[in-house]
Amino acid sequence: MAREIDVLVIGGGPGGYPAAIRSAQLGKDVLLVEKENIGGECLNWGCIPSKALVSASGLYHKIAHEAKEMGIEVENATLDTKKLHSWKDGIQKKLVGGVKQLLKANKVDVIMGSARLVETQEVEITSGDEETQIVKAKDIIIATGAALRTFERRGSDRINILSVRDALKMEEIPDSLVVLGDGYVALELATIYSKFGSKVTLIGERKVLLQEIDPQLGRFLKRSMEKLGIDVVMGAVIQDMKTGENGKATVHVRFDGEIHKIEATQIVASDGKEASSDDIGLENLGIETDNHGFISINNKQQTNVPHYYAVGDCTGPPFLAHRATKQGVIAAEVIAGEESEADFRAMPGVVFTDPEIAYAGMTEEEAREEGYEVVTGRAPFSASGRAMTEAETDGFVKVVAEEGTGVILGVQIIGPDASDLISEVSLALEMGAVAEDLAFTVHPHPTLPEMIMEAVGSVRGEAIHVMNRKR
Ligand SMILES: Cc1cc2nc3c(=O)[nH]c(=O)nc-3n(C[C@H](O)[C@H](O)[C@H](O)COP(=O)(O)OP(=O)(O)OC[C@H]3O[C@@H](n4cnc5c(N)ncnc54)[C@H](O)[C@@H]3O)c2cc1C
């Protein structure tokens, strides 16, 4: 007889495990099925390992540069990549262990195996030992993620092109590295390996960096990456990739109307994501997908088939762990009869480059397209005492507000600790704050968030530490 439960969650990443925990908190009998590793991409081969490398490469680079400026001399700083990776893997293991404990403490049953939708409210689970069982669930949450696209090897003679996963565990820092791609993962990888000492060339197909966030930030970031020594090639079309006589990878790329030859010890391909839900049996239930194969959902995470929900990367972009988690919680609450629904106007995004980039809400261009009369404010980190004491003065905060009402519509930040600063902005957007609210909030001195207050102040023509634009 098939086992019967209330909620079955397929996938144990940052979408699936919070959905399971929240369902259990709401009194449901919950089963989570994971085919590879609890924690999914984020904990095992995404957010966490990459941020460990961002921190380590940042410190390594700081020792050689900013520390010197502060009068701190460290002779011959060296990098032991074996130790680096064991430190990084230790963090990942600790976090995965923590999630497993949380699942257990919340009485979520976990099966390590692969799930496939077979019939209405029936799921077939195949465990590692090929044992198969059928589970009947009142409600099913699909949280199976998306696949990293393998770069189309145009004209390639199958030289060893590293995947993003491989790039996060490279034991040897290559002398030179080509990073193919211009999404946030590519930008982070280029920054990491440049700081570890590789000569990095980033090759992107799009004309402008971070066009989708704000071209102003993209242009600023391009200059910063070039200052770091990264060659940033945009608007590029790859002609072929080969292994040369010298054992080096050779990439022929067309840009600026000419074909250029770029050589490197290693290539990393980071070419975005594609749907990977086609083998979980969506067709058996008639669950609809969009043109790109991602599962279609409404703002309650419901698919077109009653009792089937989908959360996280399997529902399409933006591919962000915190979005997946929020969607997971919403699905669990909707199943339990609560009035939850997604409203992601305040959803933040972060790119862990140097300087960091973070944004929430609308850009100036998006706000104008939506028909708003827009007023903007800007404060550079070069005016921040705290940024100076951290030797990190590159970047600025840009605030987009509605003319007249002062309602904050969006904020874009490029600068030190932008990833932390953005949470204040998300709260402001979530609460429908007006410029006055943020400008009147006393911010402690000397801190980086003061620059948010100053940028908002400049929207009102009342900034103290930056020049207000003539209005
Ligand atoms: C290098 C890198 C860095 C990143 N950095 C960040 C960052 O800084 N911030 C951020 O927000 N996001 C980041 N991301 C993106 C983030 O990892 C994803 O958005 C997030 O993991 C999506 O969560 P998810 O639960 O939807 O899917 P996943 O994390 O992919 O989890 C899906 C899980 O489902 C399992 N699964 C799939 N099919 C089945 C099946 N049939 N049966 C059972 N189990 C199944 C998979 O094994 C997997 O564990 C990064 C990604 C990469 C690659």
Coordinates of C-alpha atoms and ligand atoms in Angstrom, one line a residue:
M1 CA 0.0 0.0 0.0
A2 CA 1.3 3.5 -0.9
R3 CA 2.4 5.6 2.0
E4 CA 0.1 8.7 2.6
I5 CA 1.3 12.1 3.7
D6 CA 0.1 15.7 3.7
V7 CA 2.9 17.5 1.9
L8 CA 5.6 16.1 -0.3
V9 CA 8.4 18.4 -1.2
I10 CA 10.7 17.5 -4.1
G11 CA 14.1 19.0 -3.8
G12 CA 16.0 20.0 -0.7
G13 CA 17.6 23.3 -1.8
P14 CA 16.8 26.8 -0.4
G15 CA 13.3 26.6 -2.0
G16 CA 12.5 23.0 -0.8
Y17 CA 13.8 22.7 2.7
P18 CA 12.2 26.0 4.0
A19 CA 8.9 24.8 2.4
A20 CA 9.2 21.5 4.3
I21 CA 10.0 23.2 7.6
R22 CA 7.2 25.8 7.3
S23 CA 4.7 23.1 6.4
A24 CA 5.7 21.1 9.4
Q25 CA 5.5 24.2 11.6
L26 CA 1.9 24.5 10.3
G27 CA 1.1 21.0 11.5
K28 CA 1.5 19.0 8.3
D29 CA 2.9 15.6 8.0
V30 CA 5.8 16.3 5.6
L31 CA 8.2 14.3 3.4
L32 CA 11.2 15.8 1.6
V33 CA 12.9 14.0 -1.2
E34 CA 16.4 15.0 -2.3
K35 CA 18.3 13.2 -5.0
E36 CA 21.8 14.7 -4.5
N37 CA 22.6 16.8 -1.4
I38 CA 20.4 18.6 1.1
G39 CA 21.0 22.3 0.8
G40 CA 20.8 22.2 -3.0
E41 CA 22.9 24.4 -5.3
C42 CA 23.2 27.2 -2.8
L43 CA 24.8 25.4 0.1
N44 CA 26.8 22.8 -1.9
W45 CA 28.1 24.4 -5.1
G46 CA 26.6 27.9 -5.4
C47 CA 26.1 30.9 -2.9
I48 CA 28.2 29.5 0.0
P49 CA 31.3 28.1 -1.7
S50 CA 31.5 31.1 -4.0
K51 CA 31.2 33.5 -1.1
A52 CA 33.9 31.7 0.8
L53 CA 36.2 32.3 -2.2
V54 CA 35.0 35.9 -2.5
S55 CA 36.1 36.5 1.2
A56 CA 39.4 34.6 0.9
S57 CA 40.4 36.3 -2.4
G58 CA 39.3 39.7 -1.0
L59 CA 41.5 39.2 2.1
Y60 CA 44.4 38.0 0.0
H61 CA 44.2 41.0 -2.3
K62 CA 43.7 43.4 0.7
I63 CA 46.9 42.2 2.3
A64 CA 48.8 43.1 -0.8
H65 CA 47.1 46.4 -1.5
E66 CA 44.9 48.3 1.0
A67 CA 46.8 46.9 4.1
K68 CA 50.0 48.3 2.7
E69 CA 48.3 51.7 2.3
M70 CA 47.5 51.5 6.0
G71 CA 51.1 50.8 6.9
I72 CA 50.6 47.1 7.4
E73 CA 53.3 45.1 5.6
V74 CA 53.0 41.4 5.3
E75 CA 56.0 39.7 3.7
N76 CA 55.3 37.0 1.1
A77 CA 51.6 36.2 1.7
T78 CA 51.0 32.8 0.2
L79 CA 48.0 30.9 -0.7
D80 CA 47.5 27.2 0.2
T81 CA 44.6 26.1 -2.0
K82 CA 44.3 22.8 -0.3
K83 CA 43.6 24.5 3.1
L84 CA 41.4 27.1 1.4
H85 CA 39.2 24.4 -0.1
S86 CA 39.0 22.4 3.2
W87 CA 38.0 25.6 5.0
K88 CA 35.4 26.3 2.4
D89 CA 34.1 22.6 2.4
G90 CA 34.0 22.8 6.2
I91 CA 31.5 25.7 6.1
Q92 CA 29.4 23.9 3.5
K93 CA 29.3 20.7 5.7
K94 CA 28.4 22.7 8.8
L95 CA 25.5 24.4 7.1
V96 CA 24.2 21.2 5.4
G97 CA 24.4 19.5 8.8
G98 CA 22.5 22.4 10.4
V99 CA 19.7 22.1 7.8
K100 CA 19.5 18.4 8.4
Q101 CA 19.1 19.0 12.1
L102 CA 16.5 21.6 11.5
L103 CA 14.5 19.2 9.3
K104 CA 14.7 16.5 12.0
A105 CA 13.8 18.9 14.8
N106 CA 10.8 20.0 12.8
K107 CA 9.9 16.3 12.2
V108 CA 10.3 16.4 8.5
D109 CA 10.9 13.0 7.1
V110 CA 13.7 12.9 4.5
I111 CA 14.3 10.4 1.8
M112 CA 17.5 10.6 -0.3
G113 CA 16.2 9.6 -3.8
S114 CA 14.8 10.9 -7.0
A115 CA 11.2 11.8 -7.3
R116 CA 8.9 11.6 -10.4
L117 CA 5.3 12.7 -10.7
V118 CA 3.3 9.7 -12.0
E119 CA -0.4 10.1 -11.3
T120 CA -2.7 12.5 -9.6
Q121 CA -1.2 13.1 -6.2
E122 CA 1.1 10.1 -6.6
V123 CA 4.9 10.3 -6.7
E124 CA 7.4 7.6 -7.5
I125 CA 10.6 7.8 -5.4
T126 CA 13.7 5.9 -6.5
S127 CA 16.4 5.7 -3.8
G128 CA 20.1 5.2 -4.3
D129 CA 19.8 1.4 -4.1
E130 CA 17.2 1.6 -7.0
E131 CA 14.4 0.7 -4.7
T132 CA 11.2 2.3 -5.8
Q133 CA 8.2 3.3 -3.7
I134 CA 5.0 5.3 -4.4
V135 CA 3.9 8.0 -2.0
K136 CA 0.5 9.6 -2.0
A137 CA 0.4 13.3 -1.0
K138 CA -2.5 15.7 -0.5
D139 CA -0.2 18.5 -1.8
I140 CA 3.1 18.5 -3.7
I141 CA 5.7 21.3 -3.8
I142 CA 8.2 21.0 -6.7
A143 CA 11.5 22.7 -5.8
T144 CA 13.9 21.0 -8.2
G145 CA 16.0 24.0 -9.2
A146 CA 17.4 24.7 -12.7
A147 CA 20.5 23.4 -14.5
L148 CA 23.6 25.4 -15.2
R149 CA 23.8 25.6 -19.0
T150 CA 26.9 23.9 -20.5
F151 CA 28.4 26.5 -22.8
E152 CA 27.7 25.8 -26.4
R153 CA 31.2 24.8 -27.6
R154 CA 31.1 26.6 -30.9
G155 CA 34.0 25.3 -33.0
S156 CA 35.5 23.7 -29.9
D157 CA 37.9 20.8 -30.2
R158 CA 36.7 19.8 -26.8
I159 CA 39.5 21.4 -24.8
N160 CA 39.0 21.1 -21.1
I161 CA 36.4 23.8 -20.3
L162 CA 35.7 24.0 -16.6
S163 CA 32.1 24.2 -15.4
V164 CA 31.2 26.6 -12.6
R165 CA 31.2 23.8 -10.1
D166 CA 34.7 22.8 -11.1
A167 CA 35.8 26.4 -11.0
L168 CA 34.9 26.6 -7.3
K169 CA 37.3 23.8 -6.4
M170 CA 40.3 24.5 -8.7
E171 CA 43.3 23.3 -6.8
E172 CA 45.8 25.3 -8.9
I173 CA 45.3 29.0 -9.5
P174 CA 45.8 29.3 -13.3
D175 CA 48.3 31.8 -14.6
S176 CA 45.6 33.0 -17.0
L177 CA 41.9 32.4 -17.1
V178 CA 39.1 33.2 -19.6
V179 CA 35.7 33.5 -18.0
L180 CA 32.9 33.0 -20.6
G181 CA 29.7 34.7 -19.6
D182 CA 28.5 38.1 -18.3
G183 CA 26.0 37.1 -15.6
Y184 CA 26.6 37.6 -11.9
V185 CA 28.3 34.2 -11.4
A186 CA 30.8 35.0 -14.2
L187 CA 31.5 38.4 -12.7
E188 CA 32.1 36.9 -9.3
L189 CA 34.4 34.2 -10.6
A190 CA 36.4 36.7 -12.6
T191 CA 36.9 38.9 -9.5
I192 CA 37.8 35.9 -7.3
Y193 CA 40.5 34.5 -9.6
S194 CA 41.9 37.9 -10.5
K195 CA 42.4 38.6 -6.8
F196 CA 44.1 35.2 -6.4
G197 CA 46.5 36.3 -9.1
S198 CA 45.2 35.0 -12.4
K199 CA 45.3 37.2 -15.5
V200 CA 41.6 37.1 -16.2
T201 CA 39.7 37.9 -19.4
L202 CA 35.9 38.1 -19.1
I203 CA 34.1 37.5 -22.4
G204 CA 30.5 38.5 -22.5
E205 CA 28.0 38.4 -25.4
R206 CA 26.0 41.4 -24.3
K207 CA 27.1 44.9 -25.2
V208 CA 26.8 46.4 -21.7
L209 CA 27.6 44.9 -18.4
L210 CA 24.6 44.4 -16.0
Q211 CA 22.2 46.0 -18.5
E212 CA 19.3 44.4 -16.6
I213 CA 20.2 46.1 -13.3
D214 CA 21.4 49.5 -14.4
P215 CA 23.8 50.3 -17.1
Q216 CA 25.3 53.1 -14.9
L217 CA 26.4 50.5 -12.4
G218 CA 27.5 48.2 -15.2
R219 CA 29.8 50.9 -16.6
F220 CA 31.2 51.7 -13.1
L221 CA 31.8 48.0 -12.5
K222 CA 33.6 47.5 -15.8
R223 CA 36.0 50.3 -14.9
S224 CA 36.6 48.8 -11.4
M225 CA 37.2 45.3 -12.9
E226 CA 39.7 46.8 -15.4
K227 CA 41.5 48.6 -12.5
L228 CA 41.8 45.2 -10.9
G229 CA 43.6 44.0 -14.1
I230 CA 40.7 42.1 -15.7
D231 CA 40.2 42.5 -19.4
V232 CA 36.5 42.9 -20.0
V233 CA 35.4 42.1 -23.5
M234 CA 31.7 42.8 -24.2
G235 CA 29.6 42.4 -27.4
A236 CA 31.8 39.4 -28.2
V237 CA 30.9 36.4 -30.4
I238 CA 33.0 33.3 -29.9
Q239 CA 34.3 31.8 -33.2
D240 CA 36.1 28.8 -31.9
M241 CA 38.1 27.3 -28.9
K242 CA 41.1 25.1 -29.4
T243 CA 44.1 23.7 -27.5
G244 CA 47.2 25.3 -29.0
E245 CA 50.6 23.6 -29.5
N246 CA 51.7 25.1 -26.1
G247 CA 48.9 23.3 -24.3
K248 CA 47.1 26.6 -23.8
A249 CA 43.4 27.1 -24.6
T250 CA 43.0 29.5 -27.5
V251 CA 39.7 31.3 -28.0
H252 CA 38.9 33.2 -31.2
V253 CA 36.4 36.0 -30.5
R254 CA 34.9 38.6 -32.8
F255 CA 34.4 42.0 -31.3
D256 CA 34.8 45.6 -32.5
G257 CA 34.4 44.2 -36.1
E258 CA 37.5 42.0 -35.9
I259 CA 38.5 38.6 -34.8
H260 CA 40.9 38.5 -31.8
K261 CA 42.9 35.6 -30.4
I262 CA 42.9 35.2 -26.7
E263 CA 45.1 32.6 -24.9
A264 CA 44.7 31.2 -21.4
T265 CA 45.7 28.4 -19.2
Q266 CA 42.1 27.6 -18.4
I267 CA 38.5 28.5 -19.5
V268 CA 35.5 28.7 -17.2
A269 CA 32.1 28.7 -18.8
S270 CA 29.3 30.4 -17.0
D271 CA 26.5 30.6 -19.4
G272 CA 23.4 31.0 -17.3
K273 CA 20.7 28.5 -16.5
E274 CA 18.1 26.4 -18.3
A275 CA 15.0 24.5 -17.2
S276 CA 15.7 21.0 -15.8
S277 CA 12.2 19.9 -14.8
D278 CA 11.6 17.9 -18.0
D279 CA 12.4 14.6 -16.4
I280 CA 10.2 14.8 -13.3
G281 CA 7.0 13.9 -15.1
L282 CA 5.3 17.3 -15.5
E283 CA 3.6 16.0 -18.6
N284 CA 2.0 13.1 -16.7
L285 CA -0.1 15.7 -14.9
G286 CA -0.4 18.3 -17.6
I287 CA 1.6 20.9 -15.5
E288 CA 2.2 23.9 -17.7
T289 CA 5.6 25.4 -18.4
D290 CA 6.6 28.7 -20.2
N291 CA 8.4 29.0 -23.5
H292 CA 11.7 28.2 -21.8
G293 CA 10.5 25.1 -20.0
F294 CA 10.2 26.8 -16.5
I295 CA 7.1 25.8 -14.5
S296 CA 4.3 28.5 -14.7
I297 CA 2.9 29.6 -11.4
N298 CA 0.6 32.3 -10.0
N299 CA 1.5 34.6 -7.0
K300 CA 0.4 31.8 -4.6
Q301 CA 3.0 29.4 -6.1
Q302 CA 0.2 27.3 -7.6
T303 CA 0.7 25.6 -10.9
N304 CA -2.3 25.1 -13.3
V305 CA -3.0 21.7 -11.6
P306 CA -4.7 21.9 -8.2
H307 CA -2.5 20.7 -5.3
Y308 CA 0.7 21.1 -7.3
Y309 CA 3.0 24.0 -6.3
A310 CA 6.4 25.1 -7.6
V311 CA 9.0 27.3 -6.0
G312 CA 12.6 28.5 -6.7
D313 CA 14.7 28.3 -9.8
C314 CA 12.4 25.7 -11.5
T315 CA 9.9 28.6 -11.9
G316 CA 12.4 30.7 -13.9
P317 CA 14.5 33.8 -13.2
P318 CA 15.6 35.7 -11.2
F319 CA 17.7 32.8 -9.9
L320 CA 18.2 33.8 -6.2
A321 CA 18.3 31.7 -3.1
H322 CA 16.3 34.1 -1.0
R323 CA 13.6 34.3 -3.6
A324 CA 13.4 30.5 -3.6
T325 CA 13.1 30.5 0.2
K326 CA 10.3 33.1 0.3
Q327 CA 8.4 31.2 -2.4
G328 CA 8.8 28.0 -0.4
V329 CA 7.4 29.6 2.7
I330 CA 4.5 31.1 0.7
A331 CA 3.6 27.7 -0.9
A332 CA 3.6 26.0 2.6
E333 CA 1.3 28.8 4.0
V334 CA -1.1 28.7 1.1
I335 CA -1.4 24.9 1.5
A336 CA -2.2 25.5 5.2
G337 CA -5.0 27.8 4.2
E338 CA -3.2 31.1 5.0
E339 CA -3.6 34.3 2.9
S340 CA 0.0 34.4 1.8
E341 CA 1.0 35.5 -1.7
A342 CA 4.2 36.8 -3.5
D343 CA 4.8 40.5 -3.9
F344 CA 8.4 40.8 -4.9
R345 CA 8.6 44.5 -5.6
A346 CA 11.1 44.8 -2.8
M347 CA 13.2 41.8 -3.8
P348 CA 16.9 42.6 -3.4
G349 CA 19.6 41.3 -5.7
V350 CA 23.3 41.2 -5.0
V351 CA 26.5 40.8 -7.1
F352 CA 29.6 40.0 -4.9
T353 CA 32.1 41.8 -7.1
D354 CA 34.5 44.5 -6.0
P355 CA 32.8 46.9 -5.4
E356 CA 29.7 44.9 -4.5
I357 CA 26.5 45.7 -6.3
A358 CA 23.0 45.5 -4.7
Y359 CA 19.7 46.7 -5.8
A360 CA 16.0 46.6 -4.9
G361 CA 12.9 48.0 -6.6
M362 CA 12.8 49.8 -9.9
T363 CA 15.7 51.5 -11.8
E364 CA 15.3 55.0 -13.0
E365 CA 14.5 53.7 -16.5
E366 CA 12.0 51.1 -15.3
A367 CA 10.2 53.7 -13.2
R368 CA 9.9 56.1 -16.2
E369 CA 8.6 53.2 -18.3
E370 CA 6.0 52.5 -15.7
G371 CA 4.8 56.1 -16.1
Y372 CA 6.3 57.7 -12.9
E373 CA 7.6 61.2 -12.8
V374 CA 10.9 60.4 -11.3
V375 CA 13.4 62.3 -9.1
T376 CA 16.8 60.7 -8.3
G377 CA 19.4 61.3 -5.6
R378 CA 23.0 60.1 -5.4
A379 CA 25.7 60.0 -2.8
P380 CA 29.3 58.8 -3.5
F381 CA 31.2 56.7 -1.0
S382 CA 34.1 59.1 -1.5
A383 CA 32.1 61.4 0.9
S384 CA 31.8 58.7 3.6
G385 CA 34.2 58.8 6.5
R386 CA 33.6 55.2 7.2
A387 CA 34.4 54.2 3.6
M388 CA 37.7 56.1 3.9
T389 CA 38.6 54.3 7.1
E390 CA 38.0 51.0 5.3
A391 CA 40.0 52.2 2.3
E392 CA 37.0 51.4 0.1
T393 CA 35.7 54.7 -1.3
D394 CA 34.7 53.5 -4.8
G395 CA 31.0 53.6 -5.7
F396 CA 27.7 55.4 -4.9
V397 CA 24.2 55.0 -3.8
K398 CA 21.4 56.0 -6.2
V399 CA 17.9 56.5 -5.1
V400 CA 14.9 56.6 -7.4
A401 CA 11.8 58.3 -5.9
E402 CA 8.4 59.5 -7.2
E403 CA 8.4 63.3 -7.9
G404 CA 5.9 65.0 -5.6
T405 CA 5.0 62.1 -3.2
G406 CA 8.6 61.1 -2.6
V407 CA 7.7 57.5 -2.5
I408 CA 10.9 55.4 -2.8
L409 CA 10.7 53.3 -6.0
G410 CA 14.1 51.7 -6.0
V411 CA 17.7 52.0 -4.9
Q412 CA 20.9 50.8 -6.6
I413 CA 24.2 50.6 -4.7
I414 CA 27.7 49.9 -6.0
G415 CA 30.2 50.1 -3.2
P416 CA 31.6 48.6 0.0
D417 CA 29.2 46.2 1.8
A418 CA 26.4 46.9 -0.6
S419 CA 25.1 43.4 0.1
D420 CA 24.4 44.4 3.7
L421 CA 23.2 48.0 3.0
I422 CA 20.4 46.8 0.7
S423 CA 18.3 45.3 3.5
E424 CA 17.4 48.8 4.8
V425 CA 16.2 49.6 1.3
S426 CA 14.1 46.4 1.0
L427 CA 12.4 47.3 4.3
A428 CA 11.7 50.8 3.1
L429 CA 10.2 49.5 -0.1
E430 CA 8.2 46.8 1.7
M431 CA 6.7 49.4 4.0
G432 CA 6.0 51.9 1.1
A433 CA 8.4 54.4 2.7
V434 CA 8.7 58.0 1.4
A435 CA 12.1 59.8 1.1
E436 CA 11.2 61.7 4.3
D437 CA 11.1 58.4 6.3
L438 CA 14.7 57.4 5.4
A439 CA 16.0 61.0 5.5
F440 CA 14.6 61.6 9.0
T441 CA 15.9 58.3 10.3
V442 CA 19.0 59.0 12.3
H443 CA 21.9 56.8 11.1
P444 CA 24.8 56.2 13.3
H445 CA 28.1 57.8 12.5
P446 CA 30.5 56.8 11.1
T447 CA 28.8 54.0 9.1
L448 CA 28.2 53.2 5.5
P449 CA 24.4 53.3 5.8
E450 CA 24.7 57.1 6.2
M451 CA 25.2 57.2 2.5
I452 CA 21.7 55.9 2.0
M453 CA 20.4 58.7 4.2
E454 CA 22.5 61.2 2.2
A455 CA 21.3 59.9 -1.2
V456 CA 17.7 60.1 0.0
G457 CA 18.5 63.6 1.4
S458 CA 19.8 64.6 -2.0
V459 CA 16.4 63.6 -3.5
R460 CA 14.9 66.3 -1.3
G461 CA 17.8 68.7 -1.9
E462 CA 18.7 68.5 1.8
A463 CA 21.9 66.3 1.8
I464 CA 24.5 67.6 4.2
H465 CA 27.7 65.8 3.2
V466 CA 27.2 65.7 -0.6
M467 CA 26.4 68.5 -3.0
N468 CA 22.7 68.6 -3.8
R469 CA 21.9 68.7 -7.5
K470 CA 20.3 71.9 -8.7
R471 CA 16.6 71.3 -9.0
Ligands
LIG1 C1 28.2 29.9 -8.3 C2 26.9 30.3 -7.8 C3 26.7 31.3 -6.9 C4 25.5 31.7 -6.5 N1 25.4 32.7 -5.6 C5 24.2 33.1 -5.1 C6 24.1 34.2 -4.2 O1 25.1 34.7 -3.7 N2 22.9 34.6 -3.8 C7 21.8 34.0 -4.3 O2 20.7 34.4 -3.8 N3 21.8 33.0 -5.1 C8 23.0 32.5 -5.6 N4 23.1 31.5 -6.5 C9 21.8 30.9 -7.0 C10 21.2 29.9 -6.0 O3 22.1 28.9 -5.7 C11 19.9 29.4 -6.5 O4 19.1 30.4 -6.9 C12 19.2 28.5 -5.4 O5 20.0 27.5 -5.0 C13 17.9 28.0 -6.0 O6 17.2 27.2 -5.0 P1 16.2 26.0 -5.4 O7 15.8 25.4 -4.2 O8 15.2 26.6 -6.4 O9 17.1 25.0 -6.3 P2 18.4 24.2 -6.0 O10 19.2 24.9 -5.0 O11 19.0 23.9 -7.3 O12 17.9 22.9 -5.3 C14 17.1 22.0 -6.1 C15 17.3 20.6 -5.4 O13 16.4 19.7 -6.0 C16 17.1 18.4 -6.2 N5 16.3 17.7 -7.2 C17 16.2 18.0 -8.5 N6 15.4 17.1 -9.2 C18 15.0 16.2 -8.2 C19 14.2 15.1 -8.2 N7 13.6 14.6 -9.3 N8 14.0 14.4 -7.1 C20 14.6 14.8 -5.9 N9 15.4 15.9 -5.8 C21 15.6 16.6 -7.0 C22 18.5 18.8 -6.6 O14 19.4 17.8 -6.3 C23 18.7 20.0 -5.7 O15 19.3 19.7 -4.5 C24 24.3 31.1 -7.0 C25 24.4 30.0 -7.9 C26 25.7 29.6 -8.3 C27 25.8 28.5 -9.3

